């Protein structure tokens, strides 16, 4: 069964460093998303992406964040200068164009900013 | 600010018990309500996407109902099994590019 994959599973970085979180969505999906969950808090929407551009982004997704689909396969989230409060589990998801909106999630990347 | 609430926050039941939990969401600008099952160290798994008021969906021993007028959905598990132990999350979809607003989840533990 096709699945969304994410790498790495755990990333540790120093404050101020850039990180790139990688996702490979399900191959025939057209919509892509990033969410995050800070420990003990609700899952939060970051950004949705369709047709090579951002469809919607939350107030969390400021200038420090960017997304890219560089090669038609990968979908990346970049944080330019990480802050302590960026420590969270980051989930990638994808969905079909004509589905009921069911989103398929990857296993997540745990980002720890020291 | 859109808010989604789930109750109870956690639940412990014995194997064989039936259980249910609640998701409350805004009753305006409703597009869909998603239920996910999330086991530790695994990906959240979609259970249901519900769109119509009064709708009821079923998958095996798990079913869900939807009331969009009053803004709630119930998830039922009949005859709980230890493998049902997980966090059950609901997410509200206002239709704006599939941005989901999530509840905190109900953590279910089923004791054998």
Short mmCIF file of C-alpha atoms in Angstrom, two decimals:
data_model
loop_
_atom_site.label_atom_id
_atom_site.label_comp_id
_atom_site.label_asym_id
_atom_site.label_seq_id
_atom_site.Cartn_x
_atom_site.Cartn_y
_atom_site.Cartn_z
CA UNK A 1 0.00 0.00 0.00
CA UNK A 2 1.44 3.42 -0.92
CA UNK A 3 2.49 5.57 1.99
CA UNK A 4 3.95 8.96 2.81
CA UNK A 5 7.54 8.80 4.00
CA UNK A 6 9.57 11.36 5.92
CA UNK A 7 13.26 11.78 6.64
CA UNK A 8 14.96 12.07 8.99
CA UNK A 9 12.92 10.56 11.79
CA UNK A 10 14.77 12.71 14.32
CA UNK A 11 16.77 15.89 13.73
CA UNK A 12 18.76 17.68 16.41
CA UNK A 13 20.07 21.14 15.60
CA UNK A 14 21.51 24.21 17.24
CA UNK A 15 19.46 27.37 17.54
CA UNK A 16 19.99 29.59 14.51
CA UNK A 17 20.83 26.75 12.15
CA UNK A 18 18.88 25.92 9.02
CA UNK A 19 17.06 22.61 8.76
CA UNK A 20 15.36 20.89 5.86
CA UNK A 21 12.73 18.28 6.57
CA UNK A 22 11.98 15.94 3.71
CA UNK A 23 8.82 14.17 2.66
CA UNK A 24 7.91 11.89 -0.21
CA UNK A 25 4.13 12.09 -0.69
CA UNK A 26 2.05 9.38 -2.32
CA UNK A 27 2.95 9.53 -5.99
CA UNK A 28 -0.41 10.39 -7.59
CA UNK A 29 -1.45 12.91 -4.93
CA UNK A 30 -1.73 16.56 -5.82
CA UNK A 31 -2.22 18.37 -2.50
CA UNK A 32 0.55 18.50 0.10
CA UNK A 33 0.62 19.73 3.68
CA UNK A 34 2.86 20.31 6.64
CA UNK A 35 1.63 20.17 10.23
CA UNK A 36 3.45 20.26 13.51
CA UNK A 37 2.73 19.17 17.05
CA UNK A 38 4.57 20.67 19.98
CA UNK A 39 4.71 18.15 22.81
CA UNK A 40 1.44 18.09 24.74
CA UNK A 41 -0.30 20.53 22.40
CA UNK A 42 -2.69 20.23 19.46
CA UNK A 43 -1.58 19.42 15.97
CA UNK A 44 -1.22 22.74 14.11
CA UNK A 45 -1.58 23.41 10.42
CA UNK A 46 1.44 25.09 8.83
CA UNK A 47 0.93 25.16 5.08
CA UNK A 48 -0.86 23.56 2.14
CA UNK A 49 0.64 23.34 -1.34
CA UNK A 50 -0.93 22.68 -4.71
CA UNK A 51 0.20 23.14 -8.29
CA UNK A 52 3.65 24.23 -7.18
CA UNK A 53 2.49 27.04 -4.99
CA UNK A 54 1.29 27.67 -1.47
CA UNK A 55 -2.51 27.48 -1.20
CA UNK A 56 -2.87 28.43 2.43
CA UNK A 57 -0.53 29.11 5.32
CA UNK A 58 -1.01 29.73 9.01
CA UNK A 59 0.35 32.56 11.13
CA UNK A 60 3.04 30.16 12.32
CA UNK A 61 4.41 29.90 8.78
CA UNK A 62 6.38 33.14 8.75
CA UNK A 63 9.37 34.23 6.67
CA UNK A 64 11.58 31.69 8.42
CA UNK A 65 9.64 28.86 6.80
CA UNK A 66 9.54 27.81 3.17
CA UNK A 67 8.34 24.80 1.22
CA UNK A 68 9.46 23.38 -2.07
CA UNK A 69 8.69 20.52 -4.39
CA UNK A 70 12.03 20.46 -6.18
CA UNK A 71 11.75 17.36 -8.34
CA UNK A 72 8.12 16.21 -8.56
CA UNK A 73 8.74 13.63 -5.88
CA UNK A 74 10.04 15.28 -2.73
CA UNK A 75 8.23 17.92 -0.70
CA UNK A 76 10.48 19.81 1.69
CA UNK A 77 10.01 22.16 4.62
CA UNK A 78 12.90 24.51 5.34
CA UNK A 79 13.32 26.47 8.54
CA UNK A 80 15.99 29.10 7.91
CA UNK A 81 17.08 30.01 11.42
CA UNK A 82 15.66 27.65 13.99
CA UNK A 83 14.40 28.83 17.37
CA UNK A 84 13.95 26.82 20.54
CA UNK A 85 10.17 27.02 20.10
CA UNK A 86 10.43 25.27 16.72
CA UNK A 87 11.07 22.01 18.58
CA UNK A 88 8.13 19.80 17.63
CA UNK A 89 7.05 16.79 15.63
CA UNK A 90 6.58 17.81 12.00
CA UNK A 91 4.14 15.84 9.88
CA UNK A 92 3.81 15.83 6.13
CA UNK A 93 0.54 14.77 4.50
CA UNK A 94 -0.82 14.41 0.98
CA UNK A 95 -4.24 14.00 -0.57
CA UNK A 96 -5.89 13.26 -3.91
CA UNK A 97 -7.52 16.04 -5.92
CA UNK A 98 -10.91 14.44 -6.07
CA UNK A 99 -11.09 12.67 -2.75
CA UNK A 100 -13.34 13.62 0.16
CA UNK A 101 -10.29 15.40 1.51
CA UNK A 102 -8.78 12.39 3.25
CA UNK A 103 -5.18 13.25 4.03
CA UNK A 104 -2.52 10.58 4.35
CA UNK A 105 0.17 11.29 6.90
CA UNK A 106 3.82 10.41 7.16
CA UNK A 107 5.33 9.16 10.41
CA UNK A 108 6.76 12.56 11.30
CA UNK A 109 10.16 14.11 11.96
CA UNK A 110 10.96 15.00 15.53
CA UNK A 111 12.91 18.28 15.49
CA UNK A 112 14.86 19.21 18.59
CA UNK A 113 16.41 22.67 18.72
CA UNK A 114 19.08 23.14 21.38
CA UNK B 1 -10.50 31.78 16.21
CA UNK B 2 -11.73 28.32 15.22
CA UNK B 3 -11.53 25.84 18.07
CA UNK B 4 -12.04 22.09 18.19
CA UNK B 5 -12.53 20.35 21.51
CA UNK B 6 -12.48 16.65 22.29
CA UNK B 7 -13.66 14.85 25.38
CA UNK B 8 -12.72 13.01 27.40
CA UNK B 9 -9.00 13.68 27.22
CA UNK B 10 -8.25 10.08 28.18
CA UNK B 11 -10.18 6.92 28.71
CA UNK B 12 -9.36 3.52 30.17
CA UNK B 13 -11.71 0.64 29.39
CA UNK B 14 -11.69 -3.12 29.70
CA UNK B 15 -11.50 -5.40 26.69
CA UNK B 16 -15.01 -5.97 25.39
CA UNK B 17 -16.41 -2.66 26.65
CA UNK B 18 -18.03 -0.32 24.18
CA UNK B 19 -17.01 3.29 24.38
CA UNK B 20 -17.58 6.64 22.74
CA UNK B 21 -16.04 10.07 22.68
CA UNK B 22 -16.98 13.50 21.46
CA UNK B 23 -15.60 16.10 19.10
CA UNK B 24 -17.05 19.64 19.22
CA UNK B 25 -16.39 22.04 16.39
CA UNK B 26 -17.67 25.36 14.98
CA UNK B 27 -21.13 25.00 13.45
CA UNK B 28 -20.48 27.71 10.87
CA UNK B 29 -18.40 27.41 7.70
CA UNK B 30 -18.51 23.64 7.93
CA UNK B 31 -17.01 21.66 5.07
CA UNK B 32 -15.94 18.34 6.61
CA UNK B 33 -14.99 16.64 9.86
CA UNK B 34 -12.12 14.18 9.89
CA UNK B 35 -11.44 11.42 12.40
CA UNK B 36 -7.94 9.99 12.71
CA UNK B 37 -6.49 7.17 14.74
CA UNK B 38 -2.92 7.69 15.91
CA UNK B 39 -0.90 4.92 17.46
CA UNK B 40 2.36 5.77 19.17
CA UNK B 41 5.33 5.85 16.77
CA UNK B 42 3.07 5.45 13.72
CA UNK B 43 1.46 7.81 11.21
CA UNK B 44 -2.00 9.18 11.97
CA UNK B 45 -4.43 6.98 10.05
CA UNK B 46 -7.61 8.39 8.54
CA UNK B 47 -10.77 6.73 9.84
CA UNK B 48 -13.59 8.84 8.43
CA UNK B 49 -14.23 12.02 6.52
CA UNK B 50 -17.76 13.19 7.25
CA UNK B 51 -19.50 15.89 5.29
CA UNK B 52 -23.29 15.56 5.60
CA UNK B 53 -25.38 16.48 8.63
CA UNK B 54 -26.86 13.32 10.12
CA UNK B 55 -24.30 11.15 8.40
CA UNK B 56 -23.17 7.94 10.05
CA UNK B 57 -20.12 6.02 8.89
CA UNK B 58 -18.84 2.65 9.97
CA UNK B 59 -15.58 0.76 9.65
CA UNK B 60 -15.64 -2.59 11.40
CA UNK B 61 -16.33 -2.00 15.08
CA UNK B 62 -15.81 1.75 14.80
CA UNK B 63 -18.55 4.15 13.76
CA UNK B 64 -19.06 7.90 13.79
CA UNK B 65 -21.99 10.28 13.63
CA UNK B 66 -22.16 13.91 12.65
CA UNK B 67 -24.35 16.83 13.69
CA UNK B 68 -23.26 19.95 11.83
CA UNK B 69 -26.10 22.14 13.13
CA UNK B 70 -24.98 21.81 16.73
CA UNK B 71 -21.33 21.19 15.94
CA UNK B 72 -20.50 17.76 17.30
CA UNK B 73 -19.46 14.32 16.19
CA UNK B 74 -19.36 11.10 18.18
CA UNK B 75 -16.95 8.23 17.62
CA UNK B 76 -18.09 4.83 18.89
CA UNK B 77 -16.04 1.70 19.38
CA UNK B 78 -18.01 -1.49 19.96
CA UNK B 79 -16.36 -4.30 21.91
CA UNK B 80 -13.00 -2.57 22.45
CA UNK B 81 -9.87 -4.62 21.87
CA UNK B 82 -6.33 -3.91 23.13
CA UNK B 83 -5.29 -3.07 19.57
CA UNK B 84 -7.79 -0.18 19.64
CA UNK B 85 -5.49 1.57 22.12
CA UNK B 86 -4.47 4.81 20.44
CA UNK B 87 -5.17 8.52 20.38
CA UNK B 88 -8.27 9.42 18.39
CA UNK B 89 -8.10 12.85 16.82
CA UNK B 90 -10.77 14.87 15.09
CA UNK B 91 -10.08 17.74 12.73
CA UNK B 92 -12.40 20.40 11.39
CA UNK B 93 -12.19 21.36 7.74
CA UNK B 94 -13.67 24.75 6.81
CA UNK B 95 -12.94 24.08 3.16
CA UNK B 96 -10.18 26.64 2.80
CA UNK B 97 -7.64 24.61 0.92
CA UNK B 98 -8.03 21.65 3.24
CA UNK B 99 -6.47 23.39 6.24
CA UNK B 100 -7.44 21.19 9.18
CA UNK B 101 -8.04 22.53 12.68
CA UNK B 102 -7.33 19.77 15.19
CA UNK B 103 -8.59 18.74 18.58
CA UNK B 104 -6.21 17.59 21.28
CA UNK B 105 -7.39 14.01 20.95
CA UNK B 106 -8.81 11.33 23.19
CA UNK B 107 -6.26 8.83 24.41
CA UNK B 108 -7.86 5.39 24.68
CA UNK B 109 -6.28 2.53 26.61
CA UNK B 110 -7.96 -0.87 26.42
CA UNK B 111 -6.91 -3.28 29.14
CA UNK B 112 -6.91 -7.01 28.29
#
